[in-house]
Amino acid sequence: MADKVAFLGLGIMGRPMSANLVKAGFALTVWNRTPDRAESFAAEHPGVRVASSPLDAAADADLVITMVVDAPDVEQVLFGARGAAESLREGALVVDMSTIAPTASRQIGERLGAQGIGFLDAPVTGSRPKAEDGTLTIMVGGEAAHFARAKPVLEALGALVVHVGPQGHGSMVKLINNTVAAANALAVAEALVLARTSGVDPAALRRVMSAGSGGSAMLELKAEPMLAHDFEPLFKLDHMLKDVRHCLEEAEALGVDLRVGSVTAERYGEAAQEGLGNCDFAAVVSVVEGPASAEVPTKKT
Amino acid sequence: MADKVAFLGLGIMGRPMSANLVKAGFALTVWNRTPDRAESFAAEHPGVRVASSPLDAAADADLVITMVVDAPDVEQVLFGARGAAESLREGALVVDMSTIAPTASRQIGERLGAQGIGFLDAPVTGSRPKAEDGTLTIMVGGEAAHFARAKPVLEALGALVVHVGPQGHGSMVKLINNTVAAANALAVAEALVLARTSGVDPAALRRVMSAGSGGSAMLELKAEPMLAHDFEPLFKLDHMLKDVRHCLEEAEALGVDLRVGSVTAERYGEAAQEGLGNCDFAAVVSVVEGPASAEVPTKKT
């Protein structure tokens, strides 16, 4: 008797995640702000119900997943007009898999808690390919009992599902991870630009760095697109910038001085101002290259 | 008919590297500034000759390896009083495995070249354990013919031996790698301090980061010592700072703006000023923790 699941938000990530829930046998209702995407998804996946609103989607659900962009979007689908919270019954569980600020997560959790509805913040790492393969990493904050209940659903979506602590801590871990990833990617960009400028073969540099202390997931994933200026978005620069800024806000509130985090926000901010916000975050290499990078043709998508 | 090799500098790295050359069957002469270390090495490795000076060491050598701290030390052992260059015969080859500035490497190469002596800059990555196992990564700049000649010797020391380009490029790749490593380690330090301050379980954070976009060699190697404040030096903070500064100088000369590199130099510089220069560079976590870190007992060695 698998839970009935409602999935709200069929974007780059939400759509393949929903497909994996269907594959795992969950009874699924979907809703998307632009209805076309929900209709086309249901057309490809017989048995999936398309809801006309979050309220409609949540009406018969045991578990509601939200996968949208930021806190205001989560609040809108839960508490806005025809929001899910209107129809959710006591004892239901909301799992927010968007990446939002820990403070916002905790506020949403309190508001739902007052209605007797459980809440987990369960953001993910891994871009579209891992969403497709069901191999995301999912970091979950909230009560242990809620985590236990959501686990079978989350395991259909991720290869590593970790309960990291109480409410808000899933978001916190996600923000920290992404800030480190953004910083590591920027360090790779600086390395590649300096190599090219000094006449060092970037391929030899990569080989050496991969084998040793300079190695990172970002080197493996982003060096190639950076060198080729292939910025087709697996994870948009604007979204990365948002996460780094949220992380800095949390750090500032706690009195922790993230010096690398700050220059990371600075550089991604410059890239966004240059109109690269919808590119993959690998596009940060362009601001490191400086005006000279205009020579390299940029593939925007 | 293996080359006769002279090894100058039996420090943390040089000693285990020399042991691997003995194991590989090279006829070895060693010299060290403080003679005790050379004597004790020879006592453990019968057949090794202890030289009284770099001049003495180089007199019968086909290939001379220098493994000292910085450019002035390399210049001293080669061109100083009773330096190796005085006795090296035409056609001999010097391989500098220290990490020095590319500019200095090129100057030394020119000076030796004028005497008909070949030169390779061949710095390494990997700390003492990899020096012991003969699994260093070695990045080599210089002429292809010289590289071919040194290769059997270098392969006794490293698992990955890469010819990265002409003279100076080995050093350049090394400096870039170390700057990225130092930056990645600082990003890990910021992540761990923010996690601890916000109440997130650092072990859960590490698990998530290792599996995803926040993963790096530095996370695997330095998170544990940073959390435990175990700063026994595998690679001294002062040496890391030196490398980052050299890298920034090269970048500045080429007009490349290394923003992450700059804050990295800043933070390691603060750590050095706090007296942590002889600790492992993991000690940079202390400056991120700020004055509160005085609570955590620091193991200095």
Coordinates of C-alpha atoms in Angstrom, one line a residue:
Chain A
M1 CA 0.0 0.0 0.0
A2 CA 2.3 2.7 -1.4
D3 CA 1.5 6.3 -0.6
K4 CA -0.5 8.3 -3.0
V5 CA 1.8 11.1 -4.1
A6 CA 1.2 14.5 -5.6
F7 CA 4.1 16.1 -7.4
L8 CA 4.0 19.9 -7.8
G9 CA 6.4 21.4 -10.3
L10 CA 7.5 19.6 -13.5
G11 CA 10.6 21.5 -14.5
I12 CA 14.0 20.3 -15.6
M13 CA 14.3 18.2 -12.5
G14 CA 10.6 17.6 -11.5
R15 CA 9.7 15.9 -14.7
P16 CA 12.2 13.1 -14.7
M17 CA 11.7 12.7 -10.9
S18 CA 8.0 12.2 -11.5
A19 CA 8.7 9.6 -14.2
N20 CA 10.8 7.7 -11.6
L21 CA 7.9 7.7 -9.2
V22 CA 5.6 6.3 -11.8
K23 CA 8.2 3.6 -12.6
A24 CA 8.4 2.7 -8.9
G25 CA 4.6 2.1 -8.8
F26 CA 3.4 5.1 -6.9
A27 CA -0.1 6.4 -7.7
L28 CA 0.8 9.9 -8.9
T29 CA -1.0 13.2 -9.4
V30 CA 0.9 16.0 -11.1
W31 CA 0.5 19.7 -11.3
N32 CA 2.5 22.4 -13.0
R33 CA 2.0 26.1 -13.2
T34 CA 2.0 26.0 -17.1
P35 CA -0.5 23.2 -17.6
D36 CA 1.0 22.0 -21.0
R37 CA 3.9 20.3 -19.3
A38 CA 1.6 18.4 -16.9
E39 CA -0.7 17.3 -19.8
S40 CA 2.3 16.1 -22.0
F41 CA 3.7 14.2 -19.0
A42 CA 0.4 12.5 -18.3
A43 CA 0.1 11.7 -22.0
E44 CA 3.4 9.8 -21.8
H45 CA 2.6 8.1 -18.5
P46 CA -0.9 6.5 -18.5
G47 CA -2.6 6.4 -15.1
V48 CA -1.1 9.7 -14.0
R49 CA -3.8 12.2 -13.0
V50 CA -3.4 15.9 -14.0
A51 CA -4.6 18.3 -11.3
S52 CA -6.0 21.7 -12.0
S53 CA -4.4 23.3 -9.0
P54 CA -2.2 22.5 -6.0
L55 CA -5.5 22.2 -4.0
D56 CA -6.8 19.7 -6.4
A57 CA -3.5 17.8 -6.5
A58 CA -3.3 17.5 -2.7
A59 CA -6.9 16.6 -2.1
D60 CA -6.3 12.8 -2.2
A61 CA -2.6 12.7 -1.5
D62 CA -0.8 11.2 1.5
L63 CA 2.5 12.9 0.5
V64 CA 3.0 16.1 -1.5
I65 CA 6.3 16.9 -3.1
T66 CA 7.1 20.5 -4.1
M67 CA 9.9 21.0 -6.7
V68 CA 9.9 24.7 -7.6
V69 CA 12.5 27.4 -7.7
D70 CA 12.6 29.4 -4.5
A71 CA 10.8 30.0 -1.2
P72 CA 8.1 32.3 -2.6
D73 CA 7.1 29.6 -5.1
V74 CA 6.9 27.0 -2.4
E75 CA 4.7 29.3 -0.3
Q76 CA 2.6 30.1 -3.3
V77 CA 1.8 26.4 -4.1
L78 CA 1.2 25.6 -0.5
F79 CA -0.5 28.7 0.9
G80 CA -1.6 30.8 -2.1
A81 CA -5.0 30.8 -3.8
R82 CA -6.1 27.2 -4.4
G83 CA -2.9 26.1 -2.5
A84 CA -2.2 22.5 -1.3
A85 CA -2.6 23.4 2.3
E86 CA -6.3 24.1 1.8
S87 CA -7.1 20.5 0.9
L88 CA -4.3 18.5 2.7
R89 CA -5.8 16.4 5.5
E90 CA -4.2 16.1 9.0
G91 CA -1.4 13.6 9.1
A92 CA -0.4 14.3 5.5
L93 CA 3.3 15.0 4.7
V94 CA 4.8 17.7 2.6
V95 CA 8.3 17.2 1.2
D96 CA 9.9 20.2 -0.3
M97 CA 12.7 19.2 -2.7
S98 CA 13.4 22.8 -3.9
T99 CA 16.5 24.5 -2.7
I100 CA 15.4 27.4 -0.4
A101 CA 16.8 29.2 2.6
P102 CA 16.8 27.2 5.9
T103 CA 14.9 30.0 7.6
A104 CA 12.2 29.8 5.0
S105 CA 12.0 26.0 5.4
R106 CA 11.6 26.3 9.1
Q107 CA 8.8 28.9 8.7
I108 CA 6.9 26.7 6.2
G109 CA 7.3 23.7 8.5
E110 CA 5.8 25.6 11.5
R111 CA 2.9 26.8 9.4
L112 CA 2.1 23.3 8.2
G113 CA 2.7 21.9 11.7
A114 CA 0.0 24.2 13.1
Q115 CA -2.4 22.4 10.7
G116 CA -1.2 18.9 11.8
I117 CA 0.7 18.4 8.5
G118 CA 4.2 17.1 8.6
F119 CA 7.1 18.7 6.7
L120 CA 10.5 17.7 5.5
D121 CA 13.0 19.9 3.7
A122 CA 14.7 17.5 1.2
P123 CA 16.8 19.3 -1.4
V124 CA 18.8 17.4 -3.9
T125 CA 22.2 17.5 -5.6
G126 CA 22.9 16.1 -9.0
S127 CA 21.7 17.7 -12.2
R128 CA 19.2 16.5 -14.8
P129 CA 21.1 13.3 -15.7
K130 CA 21.0 12.1 -12.1
A131 CA 17.3 13.1 -11.8
E132 CA 16.7 10.9 -14.9
D133 CA 18.7 7.9 -13.5
G134 CA 17.1 8.2 -10.1
T135 CA 20.6 8.7 -8.6
L136 CA 20.2 12.1 -6.9
T137 CA 21.7 12.8 -3.5
I138 CA 18.9 13.8 -1.2
M139 CA 19.6 15.5 2.1
V140 CA 16.6 15.6 4.5
G141 CA 15.9 17.7 7.5
G142 CA 12.9 17.1 9.8
E143 CA 11.5 14.6 12.3
A144 CA 12.7 11.0 12.2
A145 CA 9.2 9.6 11.9
H146 CA 8.5 11.8 8.9
F147 CA 11.8 10.8 7.3
A148 CA 10.9 7.1 7.7
R149 CA 7.6 7.6 6.0
A150 CA 9.0 9.5 3.1
K151 CA 12.0 7.2 2.6
P152 CA 10.5 4.7 0.1
V153 CA 9.4 7.6 -2.1
L154 CA 12.8 9.4 -1.9
E155 CA 14.6 6.1 -2.6
A156 CA 12.9 6.0 -5.9
L157 CA 14.5 9.3 -6.7
G158 CA 18.0 9.1 -5.2
A159 CA 21.0 6.8 -4.8
L160 CA 21.9 8.4 -1.4
V161 CA 19.2 9.6 0.9
V162 CA 20.5 11.0 4.2
H163 CA 18.7 12.3 7.2
V164 CA 21.0 15.2 8.2
G165 CA 19.1 16.6 11.2
P166 CA 16.0 18.6 12.2
Q167 CA 14.0 20.9 10.0
G168 CA 16.0 23.4 7.9
H169 CA 19.2 21.2 8.0
G170 CA 18.5 19.6 4.6
S171 CA 18.5 23.1 3.1
M172 CA 21.5 24.1 5.1
V173 CA 23.6 21.1 3.8
K174 CA 22.4 21.8 0.3
L175 CA 23.4 25.4 0.4
I176 CA 26.8 24.6 1.9
N177 CA 27.4 21.9 -0.7
N178 CA 26.5 24.2 -3.6
T179 CA 28.6 27.0 -2.3
V180 CA 31.6 24.7 -2.2
A181 CA 30.8 23.4 -5.7
A182 CA 30.5 26.9 -7.0
A183 CA 33.8 27.9 -5.4
N184 CA 35.5 24.8 -6.7
A185 CA 34.2 25.4 -10.2
L186 CA 35.5 29.0 -10.0
A187 CA 38.9 27.7 -8.9
V188 CA 38.9 25.4 -12.0
A189 CA 38.0 28.3 -14.2
E190 CA 40.9 30.4 -12.8
A191 CA 43.2 27.4 -13.3
L192 CA 42.2 26.8 -16.9
V193 CA 42.4 30.5 -17.9
L194 CA 45.8 30.9 -16.3
A195 CA 47.0 27.7 -18.0
R196 CA 45.8 28.9 -21.4
T197 CA 47.2 32.3 -20.9
S198 CA 50.6 31.0 -19.9
G199 CA 50.8 28.5 -22.8
V200 CA 50.3 25.4 -20.6
D201 CA 48.3 22.6 -22.3
P202 CA 45.0 22.5 -20.4
A203 CA 44.7 18.8 -21.1
A204 CA 48.0 18.0 -19.3
L205 CA 46.9 20.3 -16.5
R206 CA 43.6 18.4 -16.1
R207 CA 45.4 15.1 -16.1
V208 CA 47.7 16.1 -13.3
M209 CA 45.0 17.8 -11.3
S210 CA 42.6 14.9 -11.6
A211 CA 45.2 12.5 -10.2
G212 CA 46.1 14.7 -7.2
S213 CA 45.4 17.3 -4.7
G214 CA 43.7 19.6 -7.2
G215 CA 41.0 17.1 -8.1
S216 CA 37.3 17.8 -7.6
A217 CA 33.9 16.8 -8.9
M218 CA 33.8 20.2 -10.6
L219 CA 37.0 19.5 -12.4
E220 CA 35.6 16.3 -13.8
L221 CA 32.3 17.9 -14.8
K222 CA 33.0 21.4 -15.8
A223 CA 36.5 21.7 -17.2
E224 CA 35.4 20.3 -20.5
P225 CA 32.4 22.6 -21.0
M226 CA 34.5 25.6 -19.8
L227 CA 37.2 24.9 -22.3
A228 CA 34.7 24.4 -25.1
H229 CA 32.4 27.3 -24.0
D230 CA 29.5 24.9 -24.0
F231 CA 27.1 26.4 -21.6
E232 CA 24.0 24.4 -22.2
P233 CA 22.3 24.6 -18.8
L234 CA 22.5 21.5 -16.6
F235 CA 22.2 23.8 -13.6
K236 CA 21.6 27.5 -14.3
L237 CA 24.1 30.1 -13.2
D238 CA 21.3 32.2 -11.7
H239 CA 20.2 29.3 -9.5
M240 CA 23.8 28.7 -8.4
L241 CA 24.2 32.3 -7.5
K242 CA 20.9 32.2 -5.5
D243 CA 22.2 29.3 -3.5
V244 CA 25.5 30.9 -2.8
R245 CA 23.8 34.1 -1.7
H246 CA 21.4 32.2 0.6
C247 CA 24.4 30.4 2.1
L248 CA 26.2 33.7 2.7
E249 CA 23.1 35.2 4.4
E250 CA 23.0 32.2 6.8
A251 CA 26.7 32.5 7.5
E252 CA 26.5 36.2 8.2
A253 CA 23.6 35.7 10.6
L254 CA 25.8 33.2 12.4
G255 CA 28.9 35.4 12.3
V256 CA 30.9 33.0 10.1
D257 CA 33.2 34.7 7.6
L258 CA 33.0 32.8 4.3
R259 CA 35.8 34.5 2.4
V260 CA 35.9 32.1 -0.6
G261 CA 32.1 32.1 -0.6
S262 CA 32.1 35.9 -0.9
V263 CA 34.3 36.1 -4.0
T264 CA 32.3 33.2 -5.4
A265 CA 29.1 35.3 -5.1
E266 CA 31.0 38.3 -6.6
R267 CA 32.2 36.4 -9.7
Y268 CA 28.9 34.6 -10.4
G269 CA 27.1 37.9 -9.8
E270 CA 29.3 39.5 -12.5
A271 CA 28.5 36.7 -14.9
A272 CA 24.8 37.2 -14.2
Q273 CA 25.1 40.9 -15.0
E274 CA 26.8 40.0 -18.2
G275 CA 23.6 38.1 -19.2
L276 CA 24.9 34.6 -18.5
G277 CA 22.3 33.8 -15.8
N278 CA 20.4 31.3 -18.0
C279 CA 23.6 29.5 -19.1
D280 CA 25.1 26.6 -17.1
F281 CA 27.2 27.9 -14.2
A282 CA 30.3 26.8 -16.1
A283 CA 29.8 30.1 -17.9
V284 CA 31.6 31.8 -14.9
V285 CA 34.8 31.1 -16.8
S286 CA 33.8 34.0 -19.1
V287 CA 34.3 36.6 -16.4
V288 CA 37.7 35.1 -15.5
E289 CA 38.7 35.3 -19.1
G290 CA 37.7 38.9 -19.1
P291 CA 37.0 40.9 -22.3
A292 CA 39.3 38.7 -24.3
S293 CA 36.8 35.9 -24.0
A294 CA 34.7 37.5 -26.6
E295 CA 37.1 35.8 -29.1
V296 CA 35.8 32.4 -28.1
P297 CA 32.3 31.7 -29.5
T298 CA 29.8 31.1 -26.7
K299 CA 27.1 28.5 -27.1
K300 CA 24.1 29.8 -25.2
T301 CA 20.9 27.8 -25.0
Chain B
M1 CA 72.9 0.4 -17.7
A2 CA 70.9 2.6 -15.4
D3 CA 72.0 6.2 -15.0
K4 CA 74.1 7.1 -11.9
V5 CA 71.9 9.4 -9.9
A6 CA 72.8 12.1 -7.3
F7 CA 70.0 13.2 -5.0
L8 CA 70.4 16.6 -3.3
G9 CA 68.0 17.2 -0.4
L10 CA 66.8 14.5 1.9
G11 CA 63.8 16.2 3.5
I12 CA 60.3 14.9 4.2
M13 CA 59.9 14.1 0.5
G14 CA 63.5 13.6 -0.6
R15 CA 64.3 10.8 1.8
P16 CA 61.5 8.4 0.8
M17 CA 62.1 9.3 -2.9
S18 CA 65.8 8.4 -2.6
A19 CA 64.8 5.1 -1.0
N20 CA 62.6 4.3 -4.0
L21 CA 65.6 5.0 -6.3
V22 CA 67.7 2.5 -4.4
K23 CA 64.9 0.0 -4.6
A24 CA 64.7 0.5 -8.3
G25 CA 68.4 -0.3 -8.7
F26 CA 70.0 3.1 -9.4
A27 CA 73.5 3.7 -8.2
L28 CA 72.8 6.6 -5.8
T29 CA 74.9 9.3 -4.2
V30 CA 73.1 11.5 -1.7
W31 CA 73.8 14.9 -0.2
N32 CA 71.9 16.9 2.4
R33 CA 72.7 20.3 4.0
T34 CA 72.6 18.8 7.5
P35 CA 74.9 15.8 7.0
D36 CA 73.3 13.6 9.7
R37 CA 70.3 12.9 7.5
A38 CA 72.5 11.7 4.7
E39 CA 74.6 9.6 7.0
S40 CA 71.5 7.9 8.6
F41 CA 70.0 7.3 5.2
A42 CA 73.2 5.6 3.9
A43 CA 73.4 3.5 7.1
E44 CA 69.9 2.1 6.2
H45 CA 70.7 1.7 2.5
P46 CA 74.0 -0.1 1.9
G47 CA 75.8 0.9 -1.3
V48 CA 74.6 4.5 -1.2
R49 CA 77.5 7.0 -1.3
V50 CA 77.3 10.1 1.0
A51 CA 78.8 13.2 -0.7
S52 CA 80.4 16.0 1.2
S53 CA 79.0 18.7 -1.1
P54 CA 76.8 19.1 -4.2
L55 CA 80.0 19.4 -6.2
D56 CA 81.2 16.0 -4.8
A57 CA 77.8 14.4 -5.4
A58 CA 77.6 15.6 -9.0
A59 CA 81.1 14.6 -9.9
D60 CA 80.3 11.1 -11.2
A61 CA 76.5 11.6 -11.9
D62 CA 74.7 11.3 -15.1
L63 CA 71.6 12.8 -13.6
V64 CA 71.2 15.1 -10.6
I65 CA 68.0 15.5 -8.8
T66 CA 67.4 18.6 -6.6
M67 CA 64.6 18.4 -4.0
V68 CA 64.9 21.5 -1.8
V69 CA 62.5 24.2 -0.7
D70 CA 62.6 27.2 -3.0
A71 CA 64.5 28.8 -5.9
P72 CA 67.3 30.3 -3.8
D73 CA 68.0 26.8 -2.4
V74 CA 68.1 25.3 -5.9
E75 CA 70.5 28.1 -7.0
Q76 CA 72.6 27.5 -3.9
V77 CA 73.1 23.8 -4.5
L78 CA 73.7 24.2 -8.2
F79 CA 75.7 27.5 -8.4
G80 CA 76.8 28.3 -4.8
A81 CA 80.2 27.4 -3.3
R82 CA 81.0 23.8 -4.1
G83 CA 77.8 23.7 -6.1
A84 CA 76.9 20.8 -8.5
A85 CA 77.4 22.9 -11.6
E86 CA 81.1 23.1 -10.9
S87 CA 81.6 19.4 -11.4
L88 CA 78.8 18.4 -13.7
R89 CA 80.1 17.3 -17.1
E90 CA 78.7 18.4 -20.4
G91 CA 75.7 16.2 -21.4
A92 CA 74.6 15.7 -17.8
L93 CA 71.0 16.4 -16.8
V94 CA 69.6 18.2 -13.8
V95 CA 66.1 17.5 -12.7
D96 CA 64.7 20.0 -10.2
M97 CA 61.8 18.4 -8.3
S98 CA 61.3 21.3 -5.9
T99 CA 58.4 23.6 -6.4
I100 CA 59.8 27.0 -7.5
A101 CA 58.5 29.8 -9.7
P102 CA 58.4 29.1 -13.5
T103 CA 60.5 32.2 -14.1
A104 CA 63.2 30.9 -11.8
S105 CA 63.1 27.5 -13.4
R106 CA 63.6 29.1 -16.9
Q107 CA 66.6 31.1 -15.6
I108 CA 68.2 28.1 -14.0
G109 CA 67.7 26.1 -17.2
E110 CA 69.3 28.8 -19.3
R111 CA 72.3 29.0 -17.0
L112 CA 72.8 25.3 -17.1
G113 CA 72.2 25.2 -20.9
A114 CA 75.1 27.6 -21.4
Q115 CA 77.3 24.9 -19.8
G116 CA 75.9 22.2 -22.0
I117 CA 73.9 20.7 -19.1
G118 CA 70.3 19.7 -19.6
F119 CA 67.5 20.8 -17.3
L120 CA 64.0 19.7 -16.5
D121 CA 61.6 21.3 -14.0
A122 CA 59.7 18.3 -12.5
P123 CA 57.8 19.2 -9.4
V124 CA 55.5 16.6 -7.7
T125 CA 52.1 16.4 -6.1
G126 CA 51.3 14.0 -3.4
S127 CA 52.5 14.3 0.2
R128 CA 54.8 12.0 2.1
P129 CA 52.7 8.9 1.9
K130 CA 52.8 9.0 -1.9
A131 CA 56.5 9.8 -1.9
E132 CA 56.9 6.6 0.2
D133 CA 54.8 4.5 -2.1
G134 CA 56.4 5.8 -5.3
T135 CA 53.0 7.0 -6.4
L136 CA 53.7 10.8 -6.8
T137 CA 52.3 12.7 -9.7
I138 CA 55.2 14.3 -11.6
M139 CA 54.7 17.1 -14.1
V140 CA 57.7 17.8 -16.3
G141 CA 58.7 20.8 -18.3
G142 CA 61.6 20.8 -20.7
E143 CA 62.9 19.3 -23.9
A144 CA 61.4 16.0 -25.1
A145 CA 64.8 14.3 -25.4
H146 CA 65.7 15.2 -21.8
F147 CA 62.3 14.0 -20.6
A148 CA 62.8 10.6 -22.4
R149 CA 66.1 10.3 -20.6
A150 CA 64.8 11.1 -17.1
K151 CA 61.7 9.0 -17.5
P152 CA 62.9 5.7 -16.1
V153 CA 64.2 7.5 -13.0
L154 CA 61.0 9.5 -12.6
E155 CA 58.9 6.4 -13.0
A156 CA 60.6 4.9 -10.0
L157 CA 59.2 7.8 -8.0
G158 CA 55.7 8.5 -9.5
A159 CA 52.6 6.7 -10.7
L160 CA 51.8 9.5 -13.2
V161 CA 54.7 11.2 -15.0
V162 CA 53.5 13.7 -17.5
H163 CA 55.5 15.9 -19.9
V164 CA 53.4 19.1 -19.8
G165 CA 55.4 21.3 -22.1
P166 CA 58.7 23.3 -22.4
Q167 CA 60.9 24.5 -19.6
G168 CA 59.0 26.2 -16.7
H169 CA 55.7 24.5 -17.5
G170 CA 56.2 21.8 -15.0
S171 CA 56.4 24.5 -12.3
M172 CA 53.5 26.3 -13.7
V173 CA 51.2 23.3 -13.6
K174 CA 52.4 22.5 -10.1
L175 CA 51.6 26.1 -8.9
I176 CA 48.2 26.0 -10.5
N177 CA 47.4 22.6 -9.0
N178 CA 48.5 23.7 -5.5
T179 CA 46.6 26.9 -5.7
V180 CA 43.4 25.0 -6.6
A181 CA 44.1 22.5 -3.8
A182 CA 44.6 25.3 -1.3
A183 CA 41.4 27.1 -2.4
N184 CA 39.4 23.8 -2.3
A185 CA 40.8 23.1 1.2
L186 CA 39.8 26.6 2.3
A187 CA 36.3 26.0 0.9
V188 CA 36.1 22.8 2.9
A189 CA 37.2 24.6 6.0
E190 CA 34.4 27.3 5.5
A191 CA 31.9 24.5 4.9
L192 CA 32.8 22.6 8.1
V193 CA 32.9 25.7 10.3
L194 CA 29.5 26.9 8.9
A195 CA 28.1 23.4 9.4
R196 CA 29.3 23.2 13.0
T197 CA 28.1 26.7 13.8
S198 CA 24.7 26.1 12.4
G199 CA 24.3 22.8 14.2
V200 CA 24.5 20.6 11.1
D201 CA 26.3 17.2 11.7
P202 CA 29.6 17.5 9.9
A203 CA 29.7 13.8 9.1
A204 CA 26.3 14.0 7.3
L205 CA 27.6 17.0 5.4
R206 CA 30.8 15.2 4.3
R207 CA 28.8 12.2 3.2
V208 CA 26.6 14.3 1.0
M209 CA 29.4 16.4 -0.4
S210 CA 31.6 13.4 -1.2
A211 CA 28.8 11.9 -3.2
G212 CA 28.1 15.0 -5.3
S213 CA 29.1 18.3 -6.7
G214 CA 30.9 19.4 -3.5
G215 CA 33.4 16.5 -3.7
S216 CA 37.1 17.1 -3.9
A217 CA 40.4 15.5 -3.1
M218 CA 40.8 18.0 -0.3
L219 CA 37.5 17.0 1.2
E220 CA 38.7 13.4 1.4
L221 CA 42.1 14.3 2.7
K222 CA 41.6 17.3 5.0
A223 CA 38.0 17.3 6.4
E224 CA 39.0 14.8 9.1
P225 CA 42.2 16.5 10.3
M226 CA 40.3 19.9 10.2
L227 CA 37.5 18.6 12.4
A228 CA 40.0 16.9 14.8
H229 CA 42.5 19.8 14.7
D230 CA 45.2 17.3 13.9
F231 CA 47.7 19.5 12.1
E232 CA 50.7 17.1 11.9
P233 CA 52.4 18.4 8.7
L234 CA 52.1 16.3 5.6
F235 CA 52.5 19.5 3.7
K236 CA 53.4 22.6 5.6
L237 CA 51.1 25.6 5.5
D238 CA 54.1 27.9 4.8
H239 CA 55.0 25.9 1.7
M240 CA 51.4 26.0 0.5
L241 CA 51.3 29.7 1.0
K242 CA 54.6 30.1 -0.9
D243 CA 53.1 28.2 -3.9
V244 CA 49.9 30.2 -3.9
R245 CA 51.9 33.5 -3.9
H246 CA 54.1 32.3 -6.7
C247 CA 51.0 31.4 -8.7
L248 CA 49.5 34.8 -8.1
E249 CA 52.7 36.5 -9.2
E250 CA 52.7 34.6 -12.5
A251 CA 49.0 35.4 -13.0
E252 CA 49.5 39.0 -12.3
A253 CA 52.4 39.2 -14.8
L254 CA 50.0 37.7 -17.4
G255 CA 47.1 39.9 -16.5
V256 CA 44.9 37.1 -15.2
D257 CA 42.7 38.0 -12.2
L258 CA 42.7 35.1 -9.7
R259 CA 40.0 36.2 -7.3
V260 CA 39.7 32.9 -5.4
G261 CA 43.5 32.6 -5.5
S262 CA 43.8 36.0 -3.8
V263 CA 41.5 35.3 -0.9
T264 CA 43.3 31.9 -0.5
A265 CA 46.6 33.7 -0.1
E266 CA 45.0 36.1 2.3
R267 CA 43.6 33.4 4.6
Y268 CA 46.7 31.2 4.5
G269 CA 48.7 34.4 5.2
E270 CA 46.6 35.1 8.3
A271 CA 47.2 31.5 9.5
A272 CA 50.9 31.9 9.0
Q273 CA 50.9 35.1 11.0
E274 CA 49.1 33.3 13.8
G275 CA 52.1 31.0 14.0
L276 CA 50.6 28.0 12.1
G277 CA 53.2 28.0 9.3
N278 CA 54.8 24.8 10.4
C279 CA 51.5 23.0 10.8
D280 CA 49.8 21.1 8.0
F281 CA 47.9 23.5 5.7
A282 CA 44.7 22.0 7.1
A283 CA 45.3 24.5 9.9
V284 CA 43.8 27.2 7.8
V285 CA 40.5 26.0 9.4
S286 CA 41.6 27.9 12.5
V287 CA 41.4 31.3 10.9
V288 CA 37.9 30.5 9.6
E289 CA 36.8 29.4 13.0
G290 CA 38.1 32.7 14.4
P291 CA 39.0 33.4 18.0
A292 CA 36.4 30.9 19.1
S293 CA 38.7 28.2 17.8
A294 CA 40.9 28.6 20.8
E295 CA 38.4 26.4 22.6
V296 CA 39.5 23.4 20.4
P297 CA 42.9 22.1 21.4
T298 CA 45.3 22.3 18.5
K299 CA 47.8 19.6 18.0
K300 CA 51.0 21.2 16.7
T301 CA 54.0 19.2 15.7

